Short mmCIF file of C-alpha atoms in Angstrom, two decimals:
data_model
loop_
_atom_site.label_atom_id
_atom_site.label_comp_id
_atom_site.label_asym_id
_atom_site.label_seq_id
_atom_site.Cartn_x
_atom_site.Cartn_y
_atom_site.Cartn_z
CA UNK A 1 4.34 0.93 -17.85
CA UNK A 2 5.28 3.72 -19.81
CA UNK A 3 7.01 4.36 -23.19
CA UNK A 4 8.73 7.58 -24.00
CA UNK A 5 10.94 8.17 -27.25
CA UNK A 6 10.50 5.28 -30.31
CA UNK A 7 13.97 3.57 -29.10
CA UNK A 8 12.01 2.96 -25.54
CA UNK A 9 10.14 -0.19 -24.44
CA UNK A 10 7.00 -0.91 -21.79
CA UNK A 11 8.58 -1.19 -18.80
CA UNK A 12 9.72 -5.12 -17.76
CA UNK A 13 10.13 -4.71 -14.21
CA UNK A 14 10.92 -2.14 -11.30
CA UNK A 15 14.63 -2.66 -11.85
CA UNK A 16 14.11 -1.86 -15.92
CA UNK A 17 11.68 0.90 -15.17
CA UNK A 18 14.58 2.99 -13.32
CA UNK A 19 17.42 1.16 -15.94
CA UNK A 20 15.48 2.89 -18.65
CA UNK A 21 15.34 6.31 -16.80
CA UNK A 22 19.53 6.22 -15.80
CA UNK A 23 20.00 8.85 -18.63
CA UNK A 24 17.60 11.51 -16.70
CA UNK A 25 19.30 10.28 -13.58
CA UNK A 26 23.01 10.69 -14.33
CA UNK A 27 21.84 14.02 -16.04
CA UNK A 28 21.81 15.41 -12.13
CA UNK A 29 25.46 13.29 -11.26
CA UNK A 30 23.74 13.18 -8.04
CA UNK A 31 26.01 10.78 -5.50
CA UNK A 32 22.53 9.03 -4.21
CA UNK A 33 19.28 8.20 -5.40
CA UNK A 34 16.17 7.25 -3.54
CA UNK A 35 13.95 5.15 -5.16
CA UNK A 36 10.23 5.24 -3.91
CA UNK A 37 7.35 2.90 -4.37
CA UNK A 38 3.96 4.07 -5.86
CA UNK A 39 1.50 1.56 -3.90
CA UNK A 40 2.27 2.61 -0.25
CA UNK A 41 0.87 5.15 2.09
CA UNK A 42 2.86 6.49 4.78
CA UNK A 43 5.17 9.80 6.33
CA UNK A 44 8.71 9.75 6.16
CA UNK A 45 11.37 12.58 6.97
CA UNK A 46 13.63 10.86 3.91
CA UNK A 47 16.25 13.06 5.02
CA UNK A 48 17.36 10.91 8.41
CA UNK A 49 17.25 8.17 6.02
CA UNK A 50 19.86 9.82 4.11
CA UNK A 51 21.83 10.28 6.97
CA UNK A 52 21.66 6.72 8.09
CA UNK A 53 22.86 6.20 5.00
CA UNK A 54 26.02 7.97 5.23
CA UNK A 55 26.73 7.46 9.05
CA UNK A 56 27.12 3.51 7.90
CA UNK A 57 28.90 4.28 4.51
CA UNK A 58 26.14 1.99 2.87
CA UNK A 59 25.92 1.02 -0.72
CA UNK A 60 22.20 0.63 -0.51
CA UNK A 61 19.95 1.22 2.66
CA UNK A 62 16.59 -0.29 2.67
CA UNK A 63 13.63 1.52 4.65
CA UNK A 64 11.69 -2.10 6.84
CA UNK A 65 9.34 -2.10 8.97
CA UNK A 66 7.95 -4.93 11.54
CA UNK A 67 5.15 -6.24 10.58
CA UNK A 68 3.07 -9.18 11.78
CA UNK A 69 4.70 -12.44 11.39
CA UNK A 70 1.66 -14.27 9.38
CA UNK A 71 1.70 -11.25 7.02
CA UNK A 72 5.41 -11.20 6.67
CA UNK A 73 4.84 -14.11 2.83
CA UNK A 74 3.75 -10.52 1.31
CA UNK A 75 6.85 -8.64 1.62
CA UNK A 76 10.71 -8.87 0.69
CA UNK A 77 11.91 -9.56 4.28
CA UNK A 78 15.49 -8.69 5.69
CA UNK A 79 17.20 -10.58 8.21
CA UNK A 80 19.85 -8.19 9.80
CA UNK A 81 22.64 -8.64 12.13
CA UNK A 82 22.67 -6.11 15.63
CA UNK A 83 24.28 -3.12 13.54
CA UNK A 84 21.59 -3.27 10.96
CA UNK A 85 23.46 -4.33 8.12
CA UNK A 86 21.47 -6.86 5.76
CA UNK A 87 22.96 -10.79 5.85
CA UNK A 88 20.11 -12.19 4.11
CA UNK A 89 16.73 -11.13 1.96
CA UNK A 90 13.59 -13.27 0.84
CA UNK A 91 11.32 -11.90 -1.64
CA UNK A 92 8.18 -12.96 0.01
CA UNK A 93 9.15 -16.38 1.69
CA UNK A 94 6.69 -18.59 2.54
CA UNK A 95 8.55 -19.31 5.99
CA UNK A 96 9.54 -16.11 6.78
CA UNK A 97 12.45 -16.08 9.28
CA UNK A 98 12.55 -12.18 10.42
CA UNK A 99 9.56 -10.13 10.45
CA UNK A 100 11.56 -7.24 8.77
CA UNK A 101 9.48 -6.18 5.73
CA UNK A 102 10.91 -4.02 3.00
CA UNK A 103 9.13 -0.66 2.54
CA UNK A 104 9.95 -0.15 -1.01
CA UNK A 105 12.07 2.41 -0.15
CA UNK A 106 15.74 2.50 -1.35
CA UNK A 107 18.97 4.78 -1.47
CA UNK A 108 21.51 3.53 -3.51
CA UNK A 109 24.78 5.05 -4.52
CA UNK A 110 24.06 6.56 -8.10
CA UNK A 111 27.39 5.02 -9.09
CA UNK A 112 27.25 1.08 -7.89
CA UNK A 113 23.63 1.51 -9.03
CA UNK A 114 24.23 2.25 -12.33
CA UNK A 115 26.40 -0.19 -12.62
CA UNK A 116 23.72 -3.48 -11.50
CA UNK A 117 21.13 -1.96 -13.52
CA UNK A 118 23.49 -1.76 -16.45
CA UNK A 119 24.90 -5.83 -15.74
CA UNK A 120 20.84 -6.98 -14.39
CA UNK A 121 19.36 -5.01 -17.96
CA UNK A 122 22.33 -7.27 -19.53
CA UNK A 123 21.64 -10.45 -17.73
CA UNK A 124 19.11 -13.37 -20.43
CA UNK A 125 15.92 -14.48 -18.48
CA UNK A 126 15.96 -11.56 -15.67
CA UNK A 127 13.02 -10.31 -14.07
CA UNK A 128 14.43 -7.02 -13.78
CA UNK A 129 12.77 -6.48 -10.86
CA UNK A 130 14.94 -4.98 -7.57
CA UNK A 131 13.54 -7.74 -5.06
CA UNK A 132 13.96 -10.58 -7.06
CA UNK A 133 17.47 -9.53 -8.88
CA UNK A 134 18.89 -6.50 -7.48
CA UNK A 135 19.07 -6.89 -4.23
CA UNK A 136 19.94 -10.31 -4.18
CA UNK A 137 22.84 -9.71 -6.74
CA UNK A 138 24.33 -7.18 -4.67
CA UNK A 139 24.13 -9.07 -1.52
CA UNK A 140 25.56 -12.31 -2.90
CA UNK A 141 28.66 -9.78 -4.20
CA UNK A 142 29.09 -8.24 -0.41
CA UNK A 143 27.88 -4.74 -1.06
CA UNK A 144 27.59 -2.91 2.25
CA UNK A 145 23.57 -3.44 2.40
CA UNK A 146 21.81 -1.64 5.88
CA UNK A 147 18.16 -1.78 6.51
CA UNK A 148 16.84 1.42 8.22
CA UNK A 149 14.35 0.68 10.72
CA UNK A 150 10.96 2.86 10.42
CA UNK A 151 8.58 3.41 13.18
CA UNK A 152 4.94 5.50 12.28
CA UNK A 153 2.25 4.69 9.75
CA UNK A 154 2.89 2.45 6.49
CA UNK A 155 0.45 0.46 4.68
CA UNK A 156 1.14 -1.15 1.63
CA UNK A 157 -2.16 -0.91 -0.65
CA UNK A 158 -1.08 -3.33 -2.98
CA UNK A 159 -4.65 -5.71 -2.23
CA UNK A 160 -8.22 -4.10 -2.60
CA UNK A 161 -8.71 -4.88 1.08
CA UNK A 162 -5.55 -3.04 2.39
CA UNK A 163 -6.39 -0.09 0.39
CA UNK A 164 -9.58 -0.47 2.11
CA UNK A 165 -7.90 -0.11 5.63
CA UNK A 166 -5.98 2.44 4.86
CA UNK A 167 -9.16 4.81 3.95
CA UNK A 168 -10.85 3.75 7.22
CA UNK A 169 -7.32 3.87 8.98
CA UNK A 170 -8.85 8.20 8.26
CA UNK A 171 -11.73 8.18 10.59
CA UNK A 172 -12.31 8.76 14.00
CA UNK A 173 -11.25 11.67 16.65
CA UNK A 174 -7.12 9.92 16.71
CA UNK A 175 -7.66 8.42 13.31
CA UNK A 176 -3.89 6.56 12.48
CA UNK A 177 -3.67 8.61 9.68
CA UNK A 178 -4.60 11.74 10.54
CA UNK A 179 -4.67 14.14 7.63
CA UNK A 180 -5.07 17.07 9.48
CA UNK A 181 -1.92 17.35 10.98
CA UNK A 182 -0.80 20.93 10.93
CA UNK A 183 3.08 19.95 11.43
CA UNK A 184 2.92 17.50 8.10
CA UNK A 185 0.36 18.55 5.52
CA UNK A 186 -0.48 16.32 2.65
CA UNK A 187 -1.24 18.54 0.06
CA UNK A 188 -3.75 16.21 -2.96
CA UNK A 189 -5.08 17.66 -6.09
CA UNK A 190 -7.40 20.09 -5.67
CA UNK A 191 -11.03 19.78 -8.03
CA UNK A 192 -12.02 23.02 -7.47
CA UNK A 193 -15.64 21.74 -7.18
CA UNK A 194 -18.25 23.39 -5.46
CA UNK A 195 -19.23 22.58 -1.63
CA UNK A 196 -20.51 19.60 -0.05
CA UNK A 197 -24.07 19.87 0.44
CA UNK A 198 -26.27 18.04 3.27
CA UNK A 199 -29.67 17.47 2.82
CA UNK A 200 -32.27 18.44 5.97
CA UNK A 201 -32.92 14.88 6.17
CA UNK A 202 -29.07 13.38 6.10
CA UNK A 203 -27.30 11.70 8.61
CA UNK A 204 -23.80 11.48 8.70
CA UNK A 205 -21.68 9.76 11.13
CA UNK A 206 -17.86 9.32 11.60
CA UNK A 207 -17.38 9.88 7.81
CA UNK A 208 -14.69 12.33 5.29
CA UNK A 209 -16.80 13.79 3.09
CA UNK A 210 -14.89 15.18 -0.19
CA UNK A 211 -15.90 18.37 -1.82
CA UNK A 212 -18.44 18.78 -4.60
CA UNK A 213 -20.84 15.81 -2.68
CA UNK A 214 -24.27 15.75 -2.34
CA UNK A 215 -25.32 13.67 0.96
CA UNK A 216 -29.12 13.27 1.13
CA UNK A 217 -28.81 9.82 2.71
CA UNK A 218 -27.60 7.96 5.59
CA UNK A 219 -23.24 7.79 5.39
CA UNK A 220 -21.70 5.73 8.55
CA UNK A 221 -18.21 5.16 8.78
CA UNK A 222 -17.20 6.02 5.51
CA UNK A 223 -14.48 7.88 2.66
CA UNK A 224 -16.88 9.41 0.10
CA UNK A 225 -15.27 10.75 -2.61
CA UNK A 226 -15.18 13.92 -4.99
CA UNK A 227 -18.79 14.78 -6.41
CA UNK A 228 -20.55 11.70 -5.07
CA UNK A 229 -24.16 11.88 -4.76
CA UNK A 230 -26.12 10.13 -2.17
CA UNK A 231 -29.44 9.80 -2.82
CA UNK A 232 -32.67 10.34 -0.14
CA UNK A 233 -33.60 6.91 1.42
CA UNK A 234 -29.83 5.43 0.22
CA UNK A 235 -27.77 3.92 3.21
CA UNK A 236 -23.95 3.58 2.92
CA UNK A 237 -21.60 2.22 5.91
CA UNK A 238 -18.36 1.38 6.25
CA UNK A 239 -17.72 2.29 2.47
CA UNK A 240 -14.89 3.75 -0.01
CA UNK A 241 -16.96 5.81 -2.76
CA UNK A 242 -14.91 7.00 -5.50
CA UNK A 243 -15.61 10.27 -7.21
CA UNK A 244 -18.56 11.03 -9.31
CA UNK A 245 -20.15 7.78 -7.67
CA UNK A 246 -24.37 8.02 -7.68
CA UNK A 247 -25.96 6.00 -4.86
CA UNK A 248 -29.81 6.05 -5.96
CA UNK A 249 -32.87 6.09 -3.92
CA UNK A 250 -33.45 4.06 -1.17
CA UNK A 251 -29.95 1.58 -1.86
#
């Protein structure tokens, strides 16, 4: 939620949160906007999207992904006929028919995007929100709606325990994630800290150790964050420290 100049309020759903930002947006009269989630973890050359995009003169194309059927309640899911385009959406069904899920990921015509915003922000006892509003009011209009099929990593860390997979989804020799790819860097925020240091007594297995750490202990399988210390004696496996975290003596 955020809340800018005095005639601006908290934000009252995803669909609001961009409806309040349309002024910064038309600023650029760009012809598309993509709209990006904050939660997810993933790489994506958003430029073939675009071009998808284009090649099927959409109105709004929607980034899915397969994902397994029993997990399928926790996303927006798409049904889609053989050319792609979108017949039907769920917002998290609880008999999901397709196994489609929505990324979060969106490009929309500025113009026909502007104007649902604009008619949604309008609309008495909306959730503002682009699963449960949005999309549904464009496809119940006939907008030309395509979903644009992604293949590669994606993890939505919307749950403690998915965030959880995606930090050990980092380890190992072919880790899924692999952060060292020289053809796709992800650049992060750098804390200019000093560097790790490993006691003569430490053992360390399998593990991404962040800068400024102090590892006197036993670390197994784990993401230990920024200026963590571990302390002599301490044993931590299969574990997401955040930064400045002290495991004491012997833990």
């Amino acid at each position: 939620p955020y809340q800018g100049q005095k005639s601006a309020d908290w934000y009252k759903g995803t669909a609001n949160a961009i409806y309040q930002n349309l002024g910064f947006i038309n600023r650029y009269d760009a012809e598309y906007v993509l709209i990006l989630s904050g939660d997810h973890i993933y790489k994506m050359d958003y430029d073939k999207m675009l071009a998808y995009h284009k090649q099927k003169g959409a109105d709004c194309t929607i980034a899915v992904i397969g994902v397994p059927i029993e997990e399928a309640s926790r996303f927006g899911i798409m049904s889609t006929n053989e050319d792609g385009s979108i017949y039907k959406f769920s917002e998290k069904p609880k008999n999901p028919d397709s196994n489609l899920a929505s990324m979060g990921i969106y490009i929309f015509n500025r113009k026909k995007l502007a104007d649902y915003l604009t008619a949604d922000e309008n609309t008495p006892g909306s959730s503002n929100d682009f699963g449960k509003n949005i999309i549904p009011n464009m496809l119940a209009a006939g907008e030309k709606m395509f979903a644009y099929p992604f293949e590669g990593y994606w993890k939505d860390v919307g749950t403690i325990s998915s965030l959880w997979e995606a930090n050990m989804d980092l380890l190992g020799e072919k880790p899924e994630l692999n952060l060292g790819d020289e053809s796709w860097r992800i650049y992060a925020r750098h804390m200019a800290l000093s560097p790790q240091y490993v006691g003569k007594e430490a053992v360390i297995e399998n593990s991404n150790i962040s800068e400024g750490c102090e590892i006197y202990g036993t670390v197994r399988n784990c993401i230990i964050g920024a200026g963590v210390k571990i302390e002599a004696g301490a044993v931590v496996c299969d574990s997401v420290l955040m930064g400045d975290t002290v495991i004491e003596a012997d833990a």
